[in-house]
Amino acid sequence: MRTQLIAIRDYMRRNGIDLCYVPTADYHASEYVGDYFKTREYLTGFTGSAGTAVVTADRALLWTDGRYFIQAEKELAGSGFELCRMGVKDVPTVEKFIESEAKEGWTISLDGRVTDAATGEKLSKIAEKNHLTLRTDPDPFAEIWPDRPSISKVSAWELGLEYCGESRADKIKWLAEEVEKKECGAHVIAALDDIGWLLNIRGGDVTHVPVMLAYLIMENGKVTLYAMDEAVAPVRAALEADGVSIRPYDAFYEDLAKLPADMKVLVDKRRSNYQIISRIPGEIKDENNPCVLRKSIKNETELKNTVAAHVKDGVALTKFMYWLKKEIGNPDCDLTEATAADRLEEFRREQGAMDVSFDTISAYNANAAMMHYEAEHETAAKLEAQGMLLVDSGGHYMEGTTDVTRTIVLGPIPDEWKFHYTMVCKSMINLAKAKFLYGCSGLSLDILARGPLWDLGLDYRCGTGHGVGYLLNIHEAPNGFRYKSVPERHDGCMFEEGMITTDEPGLYIEGSHGIRIENELICRKGQENEYGQFMEFEIITYAPIDLEALDFDLFTDAELKYLNDYHKMVYDTISPYLNQEECEWLRNETRQISR
């Protein structure tokens, strides 16, 4: 049993708490959090990016989703925590478990600043219904985490108009009009990417996510930003020149409570914490923050820049694939998953990347069955001249953010792996070449990717694709591909021209292998006729797909033509940036296949 579990139970006993709820979150409902906020990881030992822990006197449980089942099972061994596999039959939700487990008179504890508004409201109703006491103030980790990292205060910086394509003054004017249309006098924003996009500022307070810790209140069209002095100092003058008032980060809740009681306030509860909605004195209008949709539709400047970023990224990834294939053939090769990931980052930085856009997933053979596996130098698997290496990675460039996956053949592979690889490639192509009428969402289109696998009785326990931010979050709402609705991801939006979405089906066989192939797609308008406006996708990822693992007899003529056309585009785009040896290698890797 982990000493942290013993410590939190001791804290609970001393403070009259019967059940403690610990999510994976910061004060801003972020997907990824800074080190200060990694309380669930500290408590449980599970390092995945998503999960919720619940502790009582005699039970400790961790819920996580299908991306992390294998990883969580390994990391929780001996910890004292039980794994609850979200979405699996007969596994209750966190809320259902709490409702069934908590006894009348119990005190439930949560930190309202790191609990999302929707969950806080659910637990509040459960507490009221079952005569429980709900405490929303405690932060046990302030006491039980002796060497807790400090909260981040990295200096913010301004994203120039040549990169973002629209001034913050124009964005603020537009947002004020949207709030007025909704008959609200104020709008509260806690989501860091929404604030960064609106004000054209970026920061460094979350690892690999260039955002600044901040809150924002728009009241009667006027904007107040709540940020830490050290972080906001470099952009303070520019923000104030555009009419943005700046207040201390810690003054936010105090000012929130001062909003007029007769003022209707627009709040997106899925992107806000429970303490925010608890402090607002007036009526709350719970709707999507208008910035979410607007941000996802990239303007022409952002699209042009993003394509340029992908060219740089394609050069880096192609150079890496050539280097890896060459190195693995060396008898003295001592590469591991981790050293390979390090070399890929070096290639990216040589092309101008400021940072990776998430922790690189470099997973060899059976490790690739863990969807979000992260290799550590001490335990990383040694690469050999057999099997496959799955590399899911990306970079932040001034021109934009990238996300790409290639599963690379290092040597002989079983026929089953080749079959699985081929089916995943077909799935990726089927979605990428979709033409559809305007009005379709990712819920409509996901079957195009899953179909080839579902026909075989196979599946993957994650979405098929997600939106990508512009020098912001690697996972951006509201666009994405999945077959069932996940409300917290704002699913169900129609695809609009200018949205950028990943196309990344996969297959993960526990104890054996994992395969994923991922490209990014821009949604574009196609033909318009008497049936309406047709839409289509433009691929903007430029890197070869490993031909060694493909069984071309399983391809239709249309799929084979698509692959050939894609590889011609990759060669034509990337080859001018390669040396002669790399260019010759790429020519073979993108050769035209005929039957």
XYZ file of C-alpha atoms in Angstrom:
595
model
C 0.000 0.000 0.000
C 1.288 3.458 -0.904
C 2.329 5.713 1.964
C 0.303 8.476 0.286
C -2.869 6.418 0.719
C -2.079 5.935 4.395
C -1.446 9.672 4.743
C -4.711 10.762 3.141
C -6.707 8.324 5.289
C -5.022 9.742 8.361
C -5.966 13.244 7.159
C -9.556 12.098 6.615
C -9.800 10.621 10.121
C -8.476 13.795 11.725
C -10.845 16.014 9.745
C -14.036 13.955 9.965
C -14.084 13.033 6.280
C -15.571 9.706 5.191
C -14.984 9.894 1.433
C -12.428 11.943 -0.493
C -12.806 12.712 -4.221
C -9.583 13.446 -6.167
C -9.871 14.235 -9.895
C -7.153 14.930 -12.452
C -7.552 18.665 -12.888
C -6.282 22.152 -12.208
C -8.364 25.231 -11.412
C -9.238 25.608 -15.107
C -10.713 22.244 -16.119
C -7.609 21.563 -18.211
C -6.957 18.168 -19.782
C -3.258 18.295 -18.926
C -2.112 19.904 -15.687
C 1.044 21.422 -14.245
C 3.120 19.606 -11.659
C 1.489 21.456 -8.744
C -1.872 19.937 -9.671
C -0.792 16.304 -10.157
C -2.422 15.263 -6.895
C -4.147 12.175 -8.273
C -0.843 10.927 -9.691
C 0.909 11.605 -6.376
C -1.802 9.764 -4.469
C -2.210 6.692 -6.678
C 1.039 6.288 -8.625
C -0.915 6.153 -11.890
C 0.751 8.526 -14.376
C -1.865 8.663 -17.141
C -3.388 12.023 -18.053
C -6.976 11.048 -17.162
C -8.338 9.459 -14.010
C -10.323 10.006 -10.821
C -9.539 8.599 -7.388
C -11.992 7.979 -4.561
C -10.824 7.045 -1.072
C -12.845 5.800 1.913
C -11.694 4.214 5.153
C -11.637 0.734 3.629
C -11.632 1.204 -0.156
C -9.490 3.102 -2.657
C -10.456 3.173 -6.325
C -9.218 4.734 -9.537
C -11.362 5.270 -12.617
C -9.755 5.734 -16.020
C -10.720 5.212 -19.658
C -9.805 2.597 -22.244
C -6.621 4.362 -23.359
C -5.046 3.502 -20.000
C -6.439 0.140 -18.876
C -3.213 -1.789 -19.429
C -0.972 0.967 -18.068
C -3.131 1.570 -14.994
C -3.263 -2.124 -14.115
C 0.528 -2.212 -14.038
C 1.061 1.048 -12.198
C -1.585 0.372 -9.530
C -0.185 -3.030 -8.593
C 0.499 -3.046 -4.857
C -0.744 0.524 -4.412
C -3.913 -0.345 -2.534
C -6.064 1.101 -5.327
C -8.601 -0.897 -7.327
C -8.898 -0.165 -11.054
C -12.358 0.756 -12.346
C -12.486 0.499 -16.136
C -14.723 3.298 -17.378
C -17.275 2.335 -20.009
C -17.015 -1.396 -19.279
C -20.189 -3.321 -18.504
C -21.136 -3.463 -14.810
C -18.510 -0.863 -13.831
C -20.347 2.013 -12.117
C -19.532 5.635 -12.785
C -17.773 7.553 -10.046
C -21.025 9.273 -9.123
C -22.995 6.001 -9.005
C -20.340 4.442 -6.793
C -20.380 7.367 -4.365
C -24.173 7.308 -4.213
C -24.218 3.580 -3.412
C -21.218 3.570 -1.062
C -21.809 6.673 1.063
C -23.858 6.132 4.211
C -26.303 8.627 5.679
C -24.413 11.176 7.752
C -21.128 10.754 5.857
C -19.001 13.766 4.943
C -17.766 13.860 1.354
C -14.764 16.036 0.620
C -13.694 17.602 -2.661
C -11.718 20.672 -3.678
C -14.248 22.814 -5.539
C -11.470 24.576 -7.447
C -10.337 21.371 -9.170
C -13.741 19.692 -9.523
C -15.576 20.527 -12.725
C -18.907 22.282 -12.312
C -21.034 19.470 -13.725
C -19.524 16.846 -11.407
C -19.784 19.163 -8.420
C -23.475 19.691 -9.096
C -24.073 15.950 -9.409
C -22.328 15.239 -6.120
C -24.193 18.080 -4.442
C -27.522 16.554 -5.498
C -26.399 13.111 -4.308
C -25.407 14.593 -0.964
C -28.751 16.358 -0.567
C -30.748 13.291 -1.584
C -28.871 10.918 0.730
C -28.405 13.253 3.719
C -24.664 13.598 3.280
C -22.462 16.584 4.057
C -20.500 17.939 1.085
C -17.348 19.900 1.853
C -15.874 21.767 -1.098
C -13.038 23.616 0.605
C -10.395 21.060 1.637
C -7.142 20.519 -0.231
C -5.579 17.609 1.683
C -2.452 17.745 -0.450
C -1.482 21.100 1.039
C -0.798 19.061 4.172
C 0.140 15.538 3.059
C 2.405 16.392 0.065
C 5.544 17.748 1.795
C 7.618 18.464 -1.335
C 4.754 19.604 -3.547
C 6.012 21.648 -6.545
C 5.255 25.356 -6.608
C 2.456 26.677 -8.782
C 3.836 27.771 -12.156
C 4.386 31.461 -13.036
C 6.181 31.331 -16.396
C 6.324 34.579 -18.356
C 3.619 34.994 -20.986
C 4.278 36.255 -24.505
C 2.291 37.737 -27.349
C 1.368 35.885 -30.548
C 1.791 38.343 -33.397
C -0.861 39.154 -35.966
C 1.215 37.453 -38.685
C 0.587 34.171 -36.862
C -2.925 34.500 -35.402
C -4.491 36.547 -38.210
C -6.929 38.526 -36.026
C -6.365 41.193 -33.391
C -7.503 40.684 -29.821
C -9.488 43.945 -30.065
C -11.566 42.432 -32.868
C -11.974 39.162 -30.969
C -13.092 40.966 -27.811
C -15.599 43.056 -29.805
C -16.985 39.899 -31.418
C -17.265 38.077 -28.062
C -19.021 41.046 -26.421
C -21.619 40.937 -29.205
C -22.103 37.190 -28.737
C -22.603 37.586 -24.986
C -25.126 40.363 -25.579
C -27.032 38.162 -28.047
C -27.401 35.611 -25.259
C -28.912 38.336 -23.051
C -26.116 38.080 -20.499
C -24.371 40.933 -18.751
C -21.215 39.003 -17.962
C -19.215 36.052 -19.210
C -16.768 34.072 -17.074
C -13.952 32.118 -18.760
C -11.674 29.747 -16.875
C -10.377 27.552 -19.732
C -6.773 28.515 -20.426
C -6.841 27.880 -24.171
C -9.957 30.030 -24.580
C -8.239 32.915 -22.765
C -5.020 32.471 -24.738
C -6.885 32.465 -28.043
C -9.066 35.470 -27.184
C -6.161 37.658 -26.048
C -3.517 36.345 -28.481
C -1.182 35.445 -25.639
C 0.680 32.250 -24.892
C 2.507 31.015 -21.814
C 4.292 28.078 -20.262
C 2.385 27.056 -17.141
C 1.346 23.594 -18.359
C 3.941 21.165 -19.697
C 3.834 21.096 -23.507
C 0.732 23.334 -23.571
C 1.669 27.009 -24.171
C -0.895 28.651 -21.884
C -0.823 30.968 -18.867
C -2.741 30.305 -15.650
C -5.495 32.934 -15.687
C -9.204 33.669 -15.344
C -11.219 36.196 -17.311
C -14.438 38.091 -16.650
C -16.158 40.072 -19.386
C -18.690 42.412 -17.785
C -20.751 44.691 -20.026
C -18.199 44.207 -22.794
C -15.189 45.110 -20.634
C -12.515 42.483 -20.013
C -10.668 41.837 -16.756
C -7.835 39.304 -16.759
C -6.775 37.644 -13.492
C -3.160 36.512 -13.690
C -0.010 36.275 -11.594
C 2.188 39.354 -11.759
C 5.327 37.454 -12.730
C 3.600 35.719 -15.643
C 1.618 38.622 -17.088
C 4.369 41.270 -16.760
C 5.777 40.930 -20.327
C 2.346 41.441 -21.936
C 0.728 43.768 -19.392
C 1.321 47.005 -21.326
C 0.046 45.601 -24.620
C -3.082 44.159 -22.970
C -3.853 47.357 -21.106
C -3.394 49.357 -24.318
C -6.245 47.296 -25.784
C -8.518 48.015 -22.817
C -7.888 44.806 -20.831
C -7.817 45.420 -17.070
C -5.457 43.189 -15.088
C -6.078 42.021 -11.534
C -4.206 39.556 -9.279
C -4.879 35.877 -9.926
C -6.044 35.359 -6.334
C -8.602 38.193 -6.579
C -10.778 36.283 -9.026
C -13.214 34.600 -6.629
C -13.603 37.755 -4.562
C -14.529 39.766 -7.673
C -16.773 36.979 -8.937
C -18.895 37.245 -5.809
C -19.297 40.988 -6.430
C -21.105 40.592 -9.746
C -24.619 42.077 -9.526
C -27.182 39.617 -8.219
C -29.614 40.627 -10.971
C -27.066 40.020 -13.748
C -27.305 36.898 -15.903
C -23.850 35.334 -16.325
C -22.754 33.129 -19.228
C -20.707 30.167 -17.969
C -19.659 27.010 -19.792
C -19.910 24.512 -16.936
C -17.935 21.861 -18.779
C -14.976 24.253 -18.883
C -15.376 25.717 -15.384
C -14.887 24.471 -11.842
C -17.518 23.999 -9.151
C -16.283 26.870 -7.017
C -16.903 29.311 -9.877
C -20.582 28.469 -10.195
C -20.921 28.402 -6.412
C -19.631 31.979 -6.075
C -21.724 33.680 -8.787
C -24.586 35.491 -7.041
C -26.918 35.835 -10.037
C -28.490 33.541 -12.621
C -26.123 31.331 -14.610
C -26.718 30.629 -18.274
C -24.916 27.356 -18.985
C -23.923 27.305 -22.653
C -20.809 26.635 -24.675
C -18.305 29.451 -24.514
C -18.629 31.059 -27.980
C -14.819 31.018 -28.234
C -14.793 27.198 -28.404
C -16.385 26.952 -31.846
C -14.813 30.135 -33.221
C -11.347 28.995 -32.132
C -11.762 25.643 -33.872
C -12.446 27.276 -37.252
C -8.991 28.419 -38.283
C -8.718 31.590 -40.354
C -6.706 31.694 -43.572
C -3.584 32.985 -41.808
C -3.731 30.150 -39.290
C -4.350 27.551 -42.005
C -1.486 28.780 -44.176
C 0.847 28.810 -41.183
C -0.277 25.379 -40.004
C 0.500 23.851 -43.381
C 3.972 25.408 -43.146
C 4.384 23.901 -39.673
C 3.473 20.479 -41.034
C 6.061 20.762 -43.789
C 8.731 21.407 -41.147
C 7.352 18.594 -39.031
C 7.247 16.239 -42.002
C 10.901 16.942 -42.715
C 11.783 16.167 -39.092
C 9.770 12.943 -38.998
C 11.062 11.759 -42.378
C 14.662 12.378 -41.338
C 13.934 10.461 -38.128
C 12.438 7.477 -39.958
C 15.432 7.310 -42.316
C 17.852 7.575 -39.374
C 15.978 4.928 -37.368
C 15.862 2.415 -40.213
C 19.578 2.941 -40.828
C 20.537 2.679 -37.161
C 18.486 -0.427 -36.460
C 20.415 -2.295 -39.138
C 23.684 -1.625 -37.326
C 24.860 -4.688 -35.307
C 26.053 -2.355 -32.533
C 22.724 -0.521 -32.289
C 21.791 0.235 -28.676
C 18.692 2.330 -29.227
C 15.779 2.252 -26.812
C 12.254 3.640 -27.042
C 13.387 6.634 -24.986
C 16.575 7.446 -26.899
C 14.650 7.192 -30.174
C 12.094 9.710 -28.826
C 14.929 12.034 -27.784
C 16.435 11.914 -31.280
C 13.057 12.703 -32.853
C 12.740 15.777 -30.642
C 16.203 16.867 -31.777
C 15.117 16.586 -35.416
C 12.045 18.697 -34.636
C 14.024 21.403 -32.866
C 16.414 21.538 -35.837
C 13.358 22.439 -37.919
C 12.351 25.238 -35.554
C 10.052 23.511 -33.064
C 9.749 25.401 -29.776
C 8.604 22.313 -27.865
C 6.940 18.964 -28.366
C 3.144 19.244 -28.301
C 2.780 16.330 -25.863
C 4.975 13.651 -24.318
C 6.113 11.456 -27.192
C 4.659 7.959 -27.264
C 7.530 5.761 -28.420
C 6.334 2.198 -27.893
C 7.967 -1.001 -29.097
C 6.003 -4.189 -29.837
C 3.869 -5.137 -26.790
C 4.327 -1.700 -25.197
C 2.471 -0.211 -28.167
C -0.701 -1.931 -26.944
C -0.765 0.732 -24.196
C -2.267 3.653 -26.103
C -0.615 6.409 -24.067
C 2.562 4.636 -23.039
C 5.481 6.906 -22.170
C 8.961 5.399 -22.182
C 11.298 6.213 -19.299
C 15.048 5.963 -19.833
C 15.457 3.608 -16.876
C 12.882 1.081 -18.087
C 12.551 1.697 -21.838
C 12.591 -1.357 -24.085
C 15.648 -1.916 -26.280
C 14.885 -1.719 -29.987
C 15.832 -4.701 -32.122
C 15.802 -5.483 -35.827
C 12.384 -7.106 -35.641
C 8.878 -5.970 -34.857
C 7.500 -2.424 -34.942
C 7.891 0.892 -33.138
C 4.783 3.053 -32.719
C 5.679 6.746 -32.510
C 2.903 9.234 -31.736
C 4.392 12.707 -31.479
C 4.086 16.342 -32.431
C 5.603 19.768 -32.143
C 4.749 23.375 -31.377
C 6.077 25.773 -34.013
C 5.353 29.491 -34.285
C 3.383 28.460 -37.365
C 1.200 26.001 -35.493
C 0.880 22.682 -33.703
C 1.273 19.172 -35.120
C 0.245 15.647 -34.141
C 1.271 12.609 -36.196
C 1.638 8.876 -35.640
C 3.648 6.387 -37.656
C 4.113 2.713 -36.841
C 7.541 1.847 -38.205
C 8.714 -1.625 -39.206
C 12.126 -2.450 -37.717
C 12.400 -5.992 -39.081
C 10.378 -9.163 -39.680
C 6.826 -9.132 -38.330
C 4.202 -11.904 -38.093
C 1.545 -12.138 -40.798
C -1.133 -11.211 -38.232
C 0.618 -7.917 -37.511
C 0.847 -7.177 -41.228
C -2.871 -7.892 -41.615
C -3.736 -5.628 -38.682
C -1.465 -2.867 -40.002
C -3.118 -3.057 -43.397
C -6.613 -2.831 -41.928
C -5.653 0.208 -39.841
C -4.210 1.893 -42.929
C -7.412 1.168 -44.865
C -9.416 2.638 -41.985
C -7.356 5.823 -42.007
C -7.725 6.185 -45.775
C -11.476 5.524 -45.725
C -12.052 8.474 -43.415
C -9.530 10.776 -45.071
C -11.157 10.447 -48.509
C -14.696 11.054 -47.209
C -17.031 13.396 -49.084
C -20.121 14.370 -47.134
C -22.924 16.883 -47.049
C -22.576 19.879 -44.780
C -24.284 19.096 -41.485
C -22.356 15.922 -40.675
C -20.515 15.651 -37.391
C -17.795 13.279 -36.259
C -20.532 11.058 -34.867
C -21.761 10.631 -38.453
C -18.363 9.939 -40.000
C -16.594 7.747 -37.447
C -18.016 4.541 -38.994
C -15.856 5.165 -42.075
C -12.753 4.510 -39.977
C -14.089 1.814 -37.684
C -15.973 -0.069 -40.388
C -13.074 -2.208 -41.661
C -12.218 -3.207 -38.074
C -15.800 -3.685 -36.924
C -16.307 -6.055 -39.864
C -13.668 -8.234 -38.190
C -15.138 -7.890 -34.706
C -12.275 -5.580 -33.661
C -12.223 -2.076 -32.215
C -10.091 0.489 -30.381
C -11.093 2.026 -27.033
C -10.715 5.695 -27.919
C -11.954 8.270 -30.359
C -10.774 8.223 -33.968
C -9.698 11.853 -33.994
C -9.702 15.202 -32.233
C -9.399 18.871 -33.032
C -5.953 20.469 -32.812
C -5.299 23.943 -31.413
C -3.166 26.625 -33.033
C -0.106 26.761 -30.794
C -2.438 25.679 -27.996
C -3.966 22.410 -26.767
C -3.183 19.296 -28.762
C -6.762 18.135 -28.041
C -9.186 20.907 -28.943
C -12.983 20.883 -28.796
C -15.526 20.717 -30.344
C -14.673 18.781 -33.520
C -13.625 15.155 -33.457
C -14.418 11.665 -34.687
C -16.053 9.131 -32.359
C -19.006 6.772 -32.607
C -20.706 7.715 -29.361
C -21.290 11.039 -27.686
C -19.002 12.169 -24.886
C -20.685 15.344 -23.595
C -17.649 16.792 -21.850
C -15.883 16.902 -25.227
C -18.626 19.048 -26.780
C -19.347 16.296 -29.315
C -21.974 16.676 -31.982
C -20.809 19.876 -33.692
C -21.030 20.024 -37.455
C -17.807 20.097 -39.410
C -17.062 23.593 -40.628
C -14.610 24.699 -43.268
C -11.292 25.447 -41.600
C -11.514 22.910 -38.787
C -8.394 20.773 -38.298
C -8.980 17.232 -37.028
C -6.781 14.169 -36.622
C -7.553 10.874 -38.354
C -5.964 8.151 -36.207
C -7.587 4.721 -36.069
C -5.587 1.970 -34.430
C -5.545 -1.551 -33.082
C -4.107 -2.637 -29.732
C -3.543 -6.297 -28.855
C -2.534 -6.643 -25.210
C 0.766 -8.424 -24.695
C 1.527 -8.449 -28.410
C 1.496 -5.230 -30.436
C -0.152 -1.903 -31.143
C -0.678 -0.024 -34.395
C -1.767 3.535 -35.104
C -1.496 5.654 -38.253
C -2.397 9.327 -37.886
C -2.684 12.266 -40.261
C -4.239 15.677 -39.753
C -7.083 16.889 -41.964
C -8.388 20.342 -42.854
C -12.114 20.432 -43.599
C -12.730 22.152 -46.946
C -15.763 22.953 -49.045
C -16.236 20.695 -52.059
C -18.824 20.886 -54.793
C -22.221 22.488 -54.270
C -25.223 21.287 -56.213
C -28.942 20.703 -55.871
C -28.292 18.380 -52.904
C -26.430 21.032 -50.949
C -22.853 21.856 -49.979
C -20.480 18.889 -50.028
C -17.436 18.891 -47.749
C -14.128 17.030 -47.958
C -10.784 16.735 -46.224
C -7.315 17.917 -47.170
C -4.406 15.996 -45.628
C -1.685 18.266 -44.247
C 0.623 15.628 -42.717
C 3.686 14.889 -44.829
C 5.464 11.675 -43.845
C 5.676 8.240 -45.475
C 3.496 5.351 -44.349
C 5.644 2.252 -43.982
C 5.030 0.101 -47.066
C 6.821 -2.931 -45.569
C 3.819 -3.766 -43.382
C 1.107 -3.454 -46.035
C -0.625 -6.287 -47.879
C -1.669 -4.563 -51.094
C -3.915 -7.451 -52.125
C -6.302 -6.262 -49.407
C -6.557 -2.752 -50.878
C -9.306 -1.661 -53.217
C -8.229 0.176 -56.361
C -9.511 3.446 -54.857
C -7.539 2.920 -51.638
C -4.368 2.069 -53.531
C -4.735 5.171 -55.715
C -5.225 7.283 -52.596
C -2.075 5.850 -50.992
C -0.059 6.420 -54.167
C -1.334 9.985 -54.525
C -0.566 10.675 -50.892
C 2.971 9.347 -51.178
C 3.606 11.404 -54.322
C 2.506 14.505 -52.395
C 4.816 13.574 -49.511
C 7.804 13.124 -51.798
C 7.151 16.309 -53.768
C 6.709 18.321 -50.553
C 9.512 16.944 -48.399
C 12.292 15.922 -50.791
C 13.594 19.482 -51.419
C 14.583 19.688 -47.748
C 16.511 16.383 -47.588
C 20.095 15.436 -48.416
C 20.800 13.062 -51.288
C 20.802 9.847 -49.212
C 17.587 10.792 -47.419
C 15.994 11.754 -50.707
C 16.848 8.423 -52.314
C 15.444 6.591 -49.308
C 12.231 8.625 -49.407
C 11.834 7.958 -53.120
C 11.762 4.235 -52.387
C 9.503 4.650 -49.321
C 6.966 6.564 -51.398
C 7.233 4.494 -54.562
C 4.083 3.985 -56.576
C 2.522 0.576 -55.946
C 0.815 -1.347 -58.738
C -0.696 -4.787 -58.818
